[in-house]
Short mmCIF file of N, CA and C and ligand atoms in Angstrom, two decimals:
data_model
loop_
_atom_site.label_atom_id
_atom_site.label_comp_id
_atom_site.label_asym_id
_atom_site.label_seq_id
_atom_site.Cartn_x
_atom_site.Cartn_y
_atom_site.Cartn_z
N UNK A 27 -53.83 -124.98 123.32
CA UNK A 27 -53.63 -123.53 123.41
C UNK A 27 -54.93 -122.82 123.83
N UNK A 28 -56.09 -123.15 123.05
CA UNK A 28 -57.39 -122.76 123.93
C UNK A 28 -57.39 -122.85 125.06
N UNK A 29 -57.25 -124.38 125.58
CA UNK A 29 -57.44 -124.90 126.66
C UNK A 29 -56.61 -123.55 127.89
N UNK A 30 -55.06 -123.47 127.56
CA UNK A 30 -54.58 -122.62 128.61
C UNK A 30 -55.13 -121.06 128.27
N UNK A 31 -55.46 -120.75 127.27
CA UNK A 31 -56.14 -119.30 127.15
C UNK A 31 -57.49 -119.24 128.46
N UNK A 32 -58.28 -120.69 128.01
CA UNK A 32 -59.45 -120.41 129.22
C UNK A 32 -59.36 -120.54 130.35
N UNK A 33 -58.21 -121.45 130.82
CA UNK A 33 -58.16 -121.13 132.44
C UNK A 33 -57.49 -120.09 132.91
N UNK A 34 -56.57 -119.08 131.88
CA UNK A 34 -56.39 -117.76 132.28
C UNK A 34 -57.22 -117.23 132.55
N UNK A 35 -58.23 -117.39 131.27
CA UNK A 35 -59.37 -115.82 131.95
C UNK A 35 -60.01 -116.28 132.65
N UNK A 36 -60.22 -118.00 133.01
CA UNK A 36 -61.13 -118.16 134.52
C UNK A 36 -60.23 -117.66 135.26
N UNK A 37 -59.02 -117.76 135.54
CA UNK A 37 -58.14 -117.44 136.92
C UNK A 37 -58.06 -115.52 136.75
N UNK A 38 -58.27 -114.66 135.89
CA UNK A 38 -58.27 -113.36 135.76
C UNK A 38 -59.69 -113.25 136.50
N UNK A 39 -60.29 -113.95 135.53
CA UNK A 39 -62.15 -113.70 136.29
C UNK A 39 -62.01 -113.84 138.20
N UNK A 40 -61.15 -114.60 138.25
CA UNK A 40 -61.39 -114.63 139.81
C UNK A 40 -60.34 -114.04 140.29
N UNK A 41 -59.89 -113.44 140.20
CA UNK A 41 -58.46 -112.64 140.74
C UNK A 41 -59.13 -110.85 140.86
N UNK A 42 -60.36 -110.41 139.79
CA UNK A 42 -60.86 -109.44 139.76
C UNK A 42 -61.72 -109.52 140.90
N UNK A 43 -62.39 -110.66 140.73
CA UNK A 43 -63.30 -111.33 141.65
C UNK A 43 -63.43 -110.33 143.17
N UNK A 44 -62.46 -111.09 143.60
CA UNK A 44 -62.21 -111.29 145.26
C UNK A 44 -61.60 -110.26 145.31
N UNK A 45 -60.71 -109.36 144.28
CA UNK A 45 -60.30 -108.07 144.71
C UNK A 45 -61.51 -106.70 145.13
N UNK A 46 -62.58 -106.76 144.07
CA UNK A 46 -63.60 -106.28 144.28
C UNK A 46 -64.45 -106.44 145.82
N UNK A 47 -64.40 -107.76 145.87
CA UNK A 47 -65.09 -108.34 146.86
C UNK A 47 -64.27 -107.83 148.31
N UNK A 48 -63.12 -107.57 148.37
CA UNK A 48 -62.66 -107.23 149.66
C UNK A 48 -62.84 -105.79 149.48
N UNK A 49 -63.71 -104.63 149.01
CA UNK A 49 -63.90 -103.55 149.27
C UNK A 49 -64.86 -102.94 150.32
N UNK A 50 -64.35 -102.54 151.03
CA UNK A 50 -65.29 -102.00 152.48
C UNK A 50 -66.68 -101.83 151.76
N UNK A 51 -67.39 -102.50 152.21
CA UNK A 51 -69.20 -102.58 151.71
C UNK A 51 -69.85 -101.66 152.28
N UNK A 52 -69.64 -100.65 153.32
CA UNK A 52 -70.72 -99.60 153.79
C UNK A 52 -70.28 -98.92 154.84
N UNK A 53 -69.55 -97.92 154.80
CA UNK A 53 -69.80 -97.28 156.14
C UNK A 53 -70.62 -96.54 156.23
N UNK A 54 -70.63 -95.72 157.74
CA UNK A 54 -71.33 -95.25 158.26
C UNK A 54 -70.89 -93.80 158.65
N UNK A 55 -71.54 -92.52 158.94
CA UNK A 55 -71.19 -91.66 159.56
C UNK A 55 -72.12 -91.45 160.74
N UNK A 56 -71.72 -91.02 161.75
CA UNK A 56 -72.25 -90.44 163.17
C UNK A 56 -72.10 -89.72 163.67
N UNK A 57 -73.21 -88.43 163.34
CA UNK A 57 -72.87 -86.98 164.43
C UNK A 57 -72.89 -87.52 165.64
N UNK A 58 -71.99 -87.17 167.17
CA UNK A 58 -72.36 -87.18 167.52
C UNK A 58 -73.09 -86.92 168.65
N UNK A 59 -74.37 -87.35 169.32
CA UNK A 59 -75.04 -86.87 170.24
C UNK A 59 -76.02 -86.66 169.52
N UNK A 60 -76.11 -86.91 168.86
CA UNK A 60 -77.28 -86.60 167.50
C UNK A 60 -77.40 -84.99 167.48
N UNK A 61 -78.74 -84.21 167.09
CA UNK A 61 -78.92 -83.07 166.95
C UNK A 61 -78.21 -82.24 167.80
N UNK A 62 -78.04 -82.51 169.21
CA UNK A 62 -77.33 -81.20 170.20
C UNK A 62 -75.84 -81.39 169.89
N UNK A 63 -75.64 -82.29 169.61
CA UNK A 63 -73.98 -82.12 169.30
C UNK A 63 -73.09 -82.40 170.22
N UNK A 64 -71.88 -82.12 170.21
CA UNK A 64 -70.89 -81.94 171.51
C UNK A 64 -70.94 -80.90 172.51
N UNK A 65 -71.59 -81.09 173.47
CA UNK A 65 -71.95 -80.42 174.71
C UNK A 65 -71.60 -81.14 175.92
N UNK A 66 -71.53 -80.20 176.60
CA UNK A 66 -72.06 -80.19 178.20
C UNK A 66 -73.19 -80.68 178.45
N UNK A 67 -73.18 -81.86 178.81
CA UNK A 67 -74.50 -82.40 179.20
C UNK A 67 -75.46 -81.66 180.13
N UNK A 68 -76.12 -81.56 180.19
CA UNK A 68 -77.55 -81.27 181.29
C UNK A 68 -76.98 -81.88 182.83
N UNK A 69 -77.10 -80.83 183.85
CA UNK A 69 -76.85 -81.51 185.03
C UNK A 69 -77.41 -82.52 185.24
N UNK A 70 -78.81 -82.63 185.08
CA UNK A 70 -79.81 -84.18 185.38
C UNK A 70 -79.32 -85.19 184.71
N UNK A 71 -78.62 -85.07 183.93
CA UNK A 71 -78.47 -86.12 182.46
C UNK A 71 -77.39 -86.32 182.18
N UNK A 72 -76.19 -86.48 183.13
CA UNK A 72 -75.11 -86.45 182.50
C UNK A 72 -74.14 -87.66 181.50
N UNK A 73 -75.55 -88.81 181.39
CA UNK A 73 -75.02 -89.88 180.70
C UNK A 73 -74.86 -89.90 178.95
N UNK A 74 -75.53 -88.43 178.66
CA UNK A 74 -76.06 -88.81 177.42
C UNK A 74 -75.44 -88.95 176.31
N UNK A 75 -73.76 -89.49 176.42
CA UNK A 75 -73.29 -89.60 175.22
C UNK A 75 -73.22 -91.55 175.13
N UNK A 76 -73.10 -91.94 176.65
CA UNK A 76 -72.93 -93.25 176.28
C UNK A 76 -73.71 -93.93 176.05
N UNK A 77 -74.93 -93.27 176.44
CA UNK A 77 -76.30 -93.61 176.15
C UNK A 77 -76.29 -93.49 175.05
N UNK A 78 -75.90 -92.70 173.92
CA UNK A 78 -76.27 -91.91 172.85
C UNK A 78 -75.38 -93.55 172.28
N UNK A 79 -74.01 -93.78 172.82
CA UNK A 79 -73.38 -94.69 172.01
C UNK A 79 -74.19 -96.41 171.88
N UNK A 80 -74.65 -96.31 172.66
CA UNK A 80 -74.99 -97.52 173.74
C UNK A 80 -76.15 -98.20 172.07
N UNK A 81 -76.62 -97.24 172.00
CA UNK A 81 -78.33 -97.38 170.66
C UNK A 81 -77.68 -97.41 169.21
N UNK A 82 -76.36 -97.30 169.43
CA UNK A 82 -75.77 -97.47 167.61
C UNK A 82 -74.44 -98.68 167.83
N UNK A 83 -74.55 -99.27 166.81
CA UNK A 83 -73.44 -100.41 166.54
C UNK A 83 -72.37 -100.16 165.53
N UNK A 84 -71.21 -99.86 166.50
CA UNK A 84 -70.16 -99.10 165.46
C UNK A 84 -69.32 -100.19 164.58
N UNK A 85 -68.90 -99.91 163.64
CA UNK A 85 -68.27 -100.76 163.02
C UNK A 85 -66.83 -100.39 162.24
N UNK A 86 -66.10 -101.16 161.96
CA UNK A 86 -64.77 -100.67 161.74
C UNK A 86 -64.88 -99.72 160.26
N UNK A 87 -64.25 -98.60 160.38
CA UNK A 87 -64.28 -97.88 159.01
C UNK A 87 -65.63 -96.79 159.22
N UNK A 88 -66.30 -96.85 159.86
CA UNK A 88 -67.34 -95.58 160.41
C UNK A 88 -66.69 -94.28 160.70
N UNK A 89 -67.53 -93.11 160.67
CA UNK A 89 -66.38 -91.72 161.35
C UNK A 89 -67.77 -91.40 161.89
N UNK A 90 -67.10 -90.85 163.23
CA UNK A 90 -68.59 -90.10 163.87
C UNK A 90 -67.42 -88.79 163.79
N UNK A 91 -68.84 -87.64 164.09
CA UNK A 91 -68.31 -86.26 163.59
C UNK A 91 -68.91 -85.64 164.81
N UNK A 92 -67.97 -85.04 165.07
CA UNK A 92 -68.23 -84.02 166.12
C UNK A 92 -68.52 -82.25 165.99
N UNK A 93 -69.45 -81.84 166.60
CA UNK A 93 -69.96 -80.56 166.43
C UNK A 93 -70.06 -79.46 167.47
N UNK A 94 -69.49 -78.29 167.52
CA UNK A 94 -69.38 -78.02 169.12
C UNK A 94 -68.48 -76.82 168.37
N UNK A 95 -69.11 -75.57 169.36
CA UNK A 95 -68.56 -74.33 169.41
C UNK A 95 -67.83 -74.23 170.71
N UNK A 96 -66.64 -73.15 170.87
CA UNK A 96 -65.93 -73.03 171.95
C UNK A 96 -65.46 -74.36 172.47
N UNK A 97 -64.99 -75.38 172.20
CA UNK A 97 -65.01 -76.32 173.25
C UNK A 97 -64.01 -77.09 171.97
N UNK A 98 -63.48 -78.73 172.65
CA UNK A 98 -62.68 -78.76 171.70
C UNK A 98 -62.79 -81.04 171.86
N UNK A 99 -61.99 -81.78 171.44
CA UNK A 99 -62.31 -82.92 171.53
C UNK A 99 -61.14 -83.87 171.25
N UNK A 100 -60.93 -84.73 172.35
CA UNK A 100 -59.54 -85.24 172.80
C UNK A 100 -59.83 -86.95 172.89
N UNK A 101 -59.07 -87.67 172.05
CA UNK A 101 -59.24 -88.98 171.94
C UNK A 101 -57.89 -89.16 173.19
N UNK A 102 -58.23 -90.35 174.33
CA UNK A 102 -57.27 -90.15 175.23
C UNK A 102 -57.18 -91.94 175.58
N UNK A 103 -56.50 -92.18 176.47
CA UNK A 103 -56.65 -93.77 177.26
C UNK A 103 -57.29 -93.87 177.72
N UNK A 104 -57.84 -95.16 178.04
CA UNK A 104 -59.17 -95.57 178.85
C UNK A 104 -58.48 -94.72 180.41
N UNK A 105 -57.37 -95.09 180.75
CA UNK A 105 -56.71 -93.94 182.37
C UNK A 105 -57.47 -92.97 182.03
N UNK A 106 -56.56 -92.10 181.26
CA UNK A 106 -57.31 -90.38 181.01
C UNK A 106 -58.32 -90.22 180.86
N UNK A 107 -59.21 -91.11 180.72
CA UNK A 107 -60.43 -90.89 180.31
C UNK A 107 -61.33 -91.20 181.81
N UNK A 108 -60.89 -91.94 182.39
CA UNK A 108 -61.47 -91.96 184.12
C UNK A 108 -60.96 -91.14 184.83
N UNK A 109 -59.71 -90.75 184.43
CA UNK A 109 -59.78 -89.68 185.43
C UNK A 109 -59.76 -88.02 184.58
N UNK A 110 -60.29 -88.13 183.62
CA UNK A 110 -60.65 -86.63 182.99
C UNK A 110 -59.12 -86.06 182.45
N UNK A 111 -58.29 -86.69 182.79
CA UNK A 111 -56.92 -86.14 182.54
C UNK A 111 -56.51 -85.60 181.13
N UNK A 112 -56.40 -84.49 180.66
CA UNK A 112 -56.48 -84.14 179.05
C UNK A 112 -55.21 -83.47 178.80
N UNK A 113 -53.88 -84.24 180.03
CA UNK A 113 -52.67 -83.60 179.75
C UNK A 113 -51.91 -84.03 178.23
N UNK A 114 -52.27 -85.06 178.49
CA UNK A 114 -51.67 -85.76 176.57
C UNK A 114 -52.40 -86.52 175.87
N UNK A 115 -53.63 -85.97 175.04
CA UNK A 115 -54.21 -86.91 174.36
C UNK A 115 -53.50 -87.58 172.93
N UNK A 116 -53.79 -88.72 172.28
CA UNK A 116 -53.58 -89.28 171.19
C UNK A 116 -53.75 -88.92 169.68
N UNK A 117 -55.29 -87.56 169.98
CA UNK A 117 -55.70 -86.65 169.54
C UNK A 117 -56.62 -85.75 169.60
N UNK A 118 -56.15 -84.62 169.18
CA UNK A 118 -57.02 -83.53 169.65
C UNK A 118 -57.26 -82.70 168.42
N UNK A 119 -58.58 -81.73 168.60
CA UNK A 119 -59.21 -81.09 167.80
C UNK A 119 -59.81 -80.40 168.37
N UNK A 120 -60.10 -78.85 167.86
CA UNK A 120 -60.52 -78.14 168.11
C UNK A 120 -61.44 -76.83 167.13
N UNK A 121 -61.11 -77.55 165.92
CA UNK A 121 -61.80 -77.26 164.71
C UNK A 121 -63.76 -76.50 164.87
N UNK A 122 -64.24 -77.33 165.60
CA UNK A 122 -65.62 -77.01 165.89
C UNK A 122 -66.41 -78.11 164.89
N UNK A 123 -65.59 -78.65 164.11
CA UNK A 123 -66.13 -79.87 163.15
C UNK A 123 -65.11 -80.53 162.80
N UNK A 124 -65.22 -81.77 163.72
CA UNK A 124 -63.87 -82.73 164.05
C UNK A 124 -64.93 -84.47 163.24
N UNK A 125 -64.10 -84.87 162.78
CA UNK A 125 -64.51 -85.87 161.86
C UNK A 125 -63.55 -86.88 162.63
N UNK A 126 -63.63 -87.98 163.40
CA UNK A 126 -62.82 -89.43 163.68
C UNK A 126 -63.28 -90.78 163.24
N UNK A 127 -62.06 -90.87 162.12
CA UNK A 127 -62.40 -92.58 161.83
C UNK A 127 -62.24 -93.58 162.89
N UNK A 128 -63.15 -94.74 162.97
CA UNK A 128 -62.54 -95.88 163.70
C UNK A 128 -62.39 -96.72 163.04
N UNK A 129 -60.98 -96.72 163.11
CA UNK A 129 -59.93 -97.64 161.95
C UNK A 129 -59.21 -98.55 163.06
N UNK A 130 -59.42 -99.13 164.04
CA UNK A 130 -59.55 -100.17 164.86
C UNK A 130 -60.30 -100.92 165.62
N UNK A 131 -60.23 -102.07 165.93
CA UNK A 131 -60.94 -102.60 166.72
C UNK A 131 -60.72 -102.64 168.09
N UNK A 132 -60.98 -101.61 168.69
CA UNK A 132 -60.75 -101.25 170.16
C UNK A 132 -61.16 -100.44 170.59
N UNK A 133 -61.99 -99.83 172.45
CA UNK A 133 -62.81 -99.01 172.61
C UNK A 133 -61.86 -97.88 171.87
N UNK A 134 -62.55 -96.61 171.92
CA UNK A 134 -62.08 -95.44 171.83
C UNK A 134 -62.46 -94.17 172.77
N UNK A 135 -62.09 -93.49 173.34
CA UNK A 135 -62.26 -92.65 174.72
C UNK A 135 -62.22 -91.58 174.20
N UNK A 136 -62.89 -90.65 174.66
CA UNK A 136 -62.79 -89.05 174.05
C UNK A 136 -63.20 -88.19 175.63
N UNK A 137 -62.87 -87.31 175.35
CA UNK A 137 -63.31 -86.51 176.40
C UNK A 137 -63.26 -84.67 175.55
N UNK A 138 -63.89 -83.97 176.49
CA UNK A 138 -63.59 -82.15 176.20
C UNK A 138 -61.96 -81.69 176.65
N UNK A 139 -61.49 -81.28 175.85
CA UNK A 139 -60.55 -80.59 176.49
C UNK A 139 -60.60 -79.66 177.19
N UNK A 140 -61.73 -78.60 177.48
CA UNK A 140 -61.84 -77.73 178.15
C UNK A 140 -62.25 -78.10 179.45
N UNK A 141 -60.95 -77.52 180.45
CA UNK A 141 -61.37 -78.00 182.11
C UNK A 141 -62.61 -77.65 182.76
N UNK A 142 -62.87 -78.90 183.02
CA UNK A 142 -64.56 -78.99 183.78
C UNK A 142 -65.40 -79.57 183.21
N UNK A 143 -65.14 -79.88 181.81
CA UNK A 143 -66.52 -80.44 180.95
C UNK A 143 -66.43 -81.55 181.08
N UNK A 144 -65.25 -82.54 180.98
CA UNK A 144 -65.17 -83.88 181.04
C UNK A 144 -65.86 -83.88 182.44
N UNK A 145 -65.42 -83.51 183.82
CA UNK A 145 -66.14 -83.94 184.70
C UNK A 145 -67.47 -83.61 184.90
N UNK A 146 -68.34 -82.87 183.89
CA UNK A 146 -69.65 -83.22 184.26
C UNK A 146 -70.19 -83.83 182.97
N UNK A 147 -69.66 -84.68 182.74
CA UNK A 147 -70.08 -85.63 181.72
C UNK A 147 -69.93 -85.65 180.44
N UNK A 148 -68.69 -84.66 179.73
CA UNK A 148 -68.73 -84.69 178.12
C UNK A 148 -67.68 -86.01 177.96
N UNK A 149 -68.17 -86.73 178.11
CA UNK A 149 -66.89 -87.89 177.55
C UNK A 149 -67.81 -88.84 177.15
N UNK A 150 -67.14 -89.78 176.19
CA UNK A 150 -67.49 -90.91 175.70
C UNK A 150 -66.70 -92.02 175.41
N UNK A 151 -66.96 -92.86 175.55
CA UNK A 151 -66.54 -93.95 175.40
C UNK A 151 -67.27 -95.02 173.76
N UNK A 152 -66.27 -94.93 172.36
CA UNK A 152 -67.01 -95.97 171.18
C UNK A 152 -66.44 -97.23 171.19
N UNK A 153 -67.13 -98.36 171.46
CA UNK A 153 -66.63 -99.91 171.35
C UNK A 153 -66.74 -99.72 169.84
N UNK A 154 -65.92 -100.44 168.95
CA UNK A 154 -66.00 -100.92 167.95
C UNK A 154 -66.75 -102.42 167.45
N UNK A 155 -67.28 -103.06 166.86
CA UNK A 155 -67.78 -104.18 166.93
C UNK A 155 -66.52 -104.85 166.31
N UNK A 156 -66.74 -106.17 166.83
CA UNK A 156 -65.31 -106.66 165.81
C UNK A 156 -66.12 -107.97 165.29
N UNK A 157 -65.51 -108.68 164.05
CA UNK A 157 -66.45 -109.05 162.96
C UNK A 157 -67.21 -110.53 164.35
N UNK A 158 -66.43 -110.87 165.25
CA UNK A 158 -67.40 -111.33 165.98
C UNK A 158 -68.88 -111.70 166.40
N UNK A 159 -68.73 -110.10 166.81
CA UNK A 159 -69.57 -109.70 167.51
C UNK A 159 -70.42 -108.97 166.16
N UNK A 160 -70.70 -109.41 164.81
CA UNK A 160 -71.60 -108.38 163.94
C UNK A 160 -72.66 -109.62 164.31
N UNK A 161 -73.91 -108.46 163.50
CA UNK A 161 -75.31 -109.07 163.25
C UNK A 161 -75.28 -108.40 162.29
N UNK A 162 -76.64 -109.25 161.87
CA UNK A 162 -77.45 -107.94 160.50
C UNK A 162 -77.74 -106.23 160.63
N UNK A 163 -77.80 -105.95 161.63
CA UNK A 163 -78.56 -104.75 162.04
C UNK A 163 -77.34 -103.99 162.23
N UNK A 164 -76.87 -103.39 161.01
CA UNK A 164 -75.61 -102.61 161.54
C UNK A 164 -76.33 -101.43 161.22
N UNK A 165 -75.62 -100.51 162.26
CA UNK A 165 -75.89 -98.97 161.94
C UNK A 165 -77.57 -98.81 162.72
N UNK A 166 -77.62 -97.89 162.95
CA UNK A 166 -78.81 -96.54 162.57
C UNK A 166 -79.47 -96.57 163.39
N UNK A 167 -80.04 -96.45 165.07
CA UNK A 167 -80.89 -96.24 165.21
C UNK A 167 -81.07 -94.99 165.34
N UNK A 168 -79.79 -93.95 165.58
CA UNK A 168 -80.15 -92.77 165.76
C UNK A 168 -79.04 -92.17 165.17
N UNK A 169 -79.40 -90.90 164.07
CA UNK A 169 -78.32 -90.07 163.26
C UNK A 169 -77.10 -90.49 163.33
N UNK A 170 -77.23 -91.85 162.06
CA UNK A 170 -76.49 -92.25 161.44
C UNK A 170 -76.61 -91.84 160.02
N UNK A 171 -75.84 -91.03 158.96
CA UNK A 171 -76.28 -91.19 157.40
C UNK A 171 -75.10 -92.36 156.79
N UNK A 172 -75.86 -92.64 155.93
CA UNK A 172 -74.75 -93.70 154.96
C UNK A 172 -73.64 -93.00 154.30
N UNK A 173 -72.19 -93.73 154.46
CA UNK A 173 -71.25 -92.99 153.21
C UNK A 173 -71.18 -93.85 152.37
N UNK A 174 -71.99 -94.32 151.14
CA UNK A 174 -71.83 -95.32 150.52
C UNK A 174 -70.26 -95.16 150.17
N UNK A 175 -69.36 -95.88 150.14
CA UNK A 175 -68.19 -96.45 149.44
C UNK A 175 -68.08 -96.74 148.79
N UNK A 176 -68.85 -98.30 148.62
CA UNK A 176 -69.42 -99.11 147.26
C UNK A 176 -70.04 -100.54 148.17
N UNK A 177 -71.44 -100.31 147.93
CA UNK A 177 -72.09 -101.27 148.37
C UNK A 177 -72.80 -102.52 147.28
N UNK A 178 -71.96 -103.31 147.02
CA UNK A 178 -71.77 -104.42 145.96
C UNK A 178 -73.16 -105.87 146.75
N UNK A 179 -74.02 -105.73 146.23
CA UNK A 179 -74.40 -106.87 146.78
C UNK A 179 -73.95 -108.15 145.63
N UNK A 180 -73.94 -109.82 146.13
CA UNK A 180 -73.44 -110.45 145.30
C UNK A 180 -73.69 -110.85 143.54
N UNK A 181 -74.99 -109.94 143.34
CA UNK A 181 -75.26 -110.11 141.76
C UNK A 181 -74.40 -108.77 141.45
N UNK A 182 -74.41 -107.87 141.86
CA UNK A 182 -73.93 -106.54 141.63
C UNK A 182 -71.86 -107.36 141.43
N UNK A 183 -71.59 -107.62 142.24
CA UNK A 183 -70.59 -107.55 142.47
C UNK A 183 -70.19 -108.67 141.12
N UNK A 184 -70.59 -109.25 140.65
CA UNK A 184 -70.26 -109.98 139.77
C UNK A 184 -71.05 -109.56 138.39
N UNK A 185 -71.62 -108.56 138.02
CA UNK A 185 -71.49 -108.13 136.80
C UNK A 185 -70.56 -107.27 136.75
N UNK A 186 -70.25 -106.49 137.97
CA UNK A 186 -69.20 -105.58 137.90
C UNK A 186 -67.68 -105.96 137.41
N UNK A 187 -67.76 -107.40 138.26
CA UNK A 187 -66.39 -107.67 138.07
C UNK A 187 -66.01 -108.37 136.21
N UNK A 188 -67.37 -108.60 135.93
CA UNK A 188 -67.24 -109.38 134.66
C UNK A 188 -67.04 -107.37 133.85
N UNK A 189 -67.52 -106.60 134.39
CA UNK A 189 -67.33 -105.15 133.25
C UNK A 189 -65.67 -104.67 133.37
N UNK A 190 -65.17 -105.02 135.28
CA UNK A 190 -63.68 -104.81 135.11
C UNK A 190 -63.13 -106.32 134.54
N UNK A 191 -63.34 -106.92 134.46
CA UNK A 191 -62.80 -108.33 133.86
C UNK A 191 -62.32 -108.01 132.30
N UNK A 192 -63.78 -107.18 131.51
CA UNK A 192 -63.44 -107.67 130.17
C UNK A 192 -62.96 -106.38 129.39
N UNK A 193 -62.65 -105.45 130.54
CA UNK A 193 -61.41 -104.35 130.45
C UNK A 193 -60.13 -104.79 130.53
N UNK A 194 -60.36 -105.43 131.89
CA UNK A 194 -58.79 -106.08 131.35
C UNK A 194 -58.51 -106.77 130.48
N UNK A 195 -59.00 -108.16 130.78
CA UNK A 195 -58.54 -108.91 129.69
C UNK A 195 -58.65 -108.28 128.26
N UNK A 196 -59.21 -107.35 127.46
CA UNK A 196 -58.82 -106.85 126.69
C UNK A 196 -57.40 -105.63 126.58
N UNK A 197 -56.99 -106.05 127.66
CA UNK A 197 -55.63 -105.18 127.22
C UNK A 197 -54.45 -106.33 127.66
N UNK A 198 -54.85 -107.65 128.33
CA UNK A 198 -53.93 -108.21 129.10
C UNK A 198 -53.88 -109.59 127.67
N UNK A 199 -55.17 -109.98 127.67
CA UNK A 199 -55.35 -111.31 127.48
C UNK A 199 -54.52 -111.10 125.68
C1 NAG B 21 -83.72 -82.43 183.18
O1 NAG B 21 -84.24 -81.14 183.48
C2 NAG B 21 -84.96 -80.56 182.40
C3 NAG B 21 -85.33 -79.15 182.77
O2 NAG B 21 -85.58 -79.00 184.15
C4 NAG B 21 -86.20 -81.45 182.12
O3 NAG B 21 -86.94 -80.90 181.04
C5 NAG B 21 -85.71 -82.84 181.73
O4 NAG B 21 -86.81 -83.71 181.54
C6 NAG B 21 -84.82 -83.40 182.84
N1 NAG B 21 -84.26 -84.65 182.35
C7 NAG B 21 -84.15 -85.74 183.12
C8 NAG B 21 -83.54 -86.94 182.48
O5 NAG B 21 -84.52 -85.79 184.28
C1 NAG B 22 -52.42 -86.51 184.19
O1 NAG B 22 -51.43 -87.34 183.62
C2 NAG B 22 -50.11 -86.83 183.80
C3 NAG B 22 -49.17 -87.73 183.03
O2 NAG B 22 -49.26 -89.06 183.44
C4 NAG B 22 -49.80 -86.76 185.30
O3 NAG B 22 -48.49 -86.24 185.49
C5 NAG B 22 -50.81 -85.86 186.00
O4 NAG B 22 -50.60 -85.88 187.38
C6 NAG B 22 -52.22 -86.33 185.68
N1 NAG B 22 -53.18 -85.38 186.22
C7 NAG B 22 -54.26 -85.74 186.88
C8 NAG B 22 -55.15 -84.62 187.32
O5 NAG B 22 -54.54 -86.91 187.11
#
């Protein structure tokens, strides 16, 4: 009877375990364009959002946030997005503080909704990384802040689970 009492609470201990353990470990937020925001690029300069994307490593569960007066921001198809087309986007906003998760692994296309801006350069294009393609160096080289979630490293994550462990098992066991 001991005997099956203890491999319950080993099998509870690990059932808390790995539930803990599959909790998104860190995202990220990204204004972006950093400080200028969502603009109209500079005639000389009209690369500077993919550029802007090009120096950060996005990762699934990140939101970059968009900032921008008068003007508005349209997630569209890689099509619409070459040819500026902002007849039906996937989504649109016009808030002036537009927040988008990337909750897939696949580019994502944005452009201005307001005619003329996409063609002188307000569009962007975010690759997502997919667990592939990670390294160590996620996030930050430029205005990224942390949204901690819950960032469990593996000693953390296992006193934790032993503090939800011996919650439960005191109501289960
Ligand atoms: C664009 O023009 C502005 C003002 O004339 C200048 O300050 C800036 O350095 C130029 N940028 C590039 C990338 O040429
Ligand atoms: C935009 O897409 C719509 C729907 O496919 C199409 O009818 C329209 O001609 C396109 N406009 C431009 C400027 O490409």
């Amino acid at each position: 009877m001991a005997f099956i009492n203890s491999v319950r609470v080993v099998l509870l201990f690990c059932v808390v375990f790995f539930c803990l353990q599959s909790l998104p470990v860190l995202c990220f937020e990204y204004q972006v364009g950093g400080p200028r925001g969502w603009v109209v690029p500079p005639s000389n300069d009209s690369k500077i959002y993919n550029d802007w994307a090009s120096q950060n490593r996005f990762q699934l569960g990140d939101t970059i946030r968009f900032k921008y007066s008068k003007d508005s921001v349209m997630e569209v198809t890689e099509e619409d997005y070459k040819n500026c087309n902002s007849s039906r986007p996937n989504f649109f906003s016009n808030t002036g503080n537009t927040v988008f998760k990337l909750d897939h692994y696949r580019p994502f296309y944005f452009i201005s909704g307001v005619s003329g801006h996409c063609e002188r350069g307000q569009h962007l294009i975010i690759k997502v990384k997919t667990p592939a393609d990670q390294s160590p160096s996620h996030g930050a080289k430029s205005s990224a802040s942390p949204l901690v979630v819950s960032s469990f490293g593996s000693s953390k994550l296992v006193v934790v689970s032993l503090l939800v462990f011996s919650f439960v098992a005191s109501v289960v066991v």
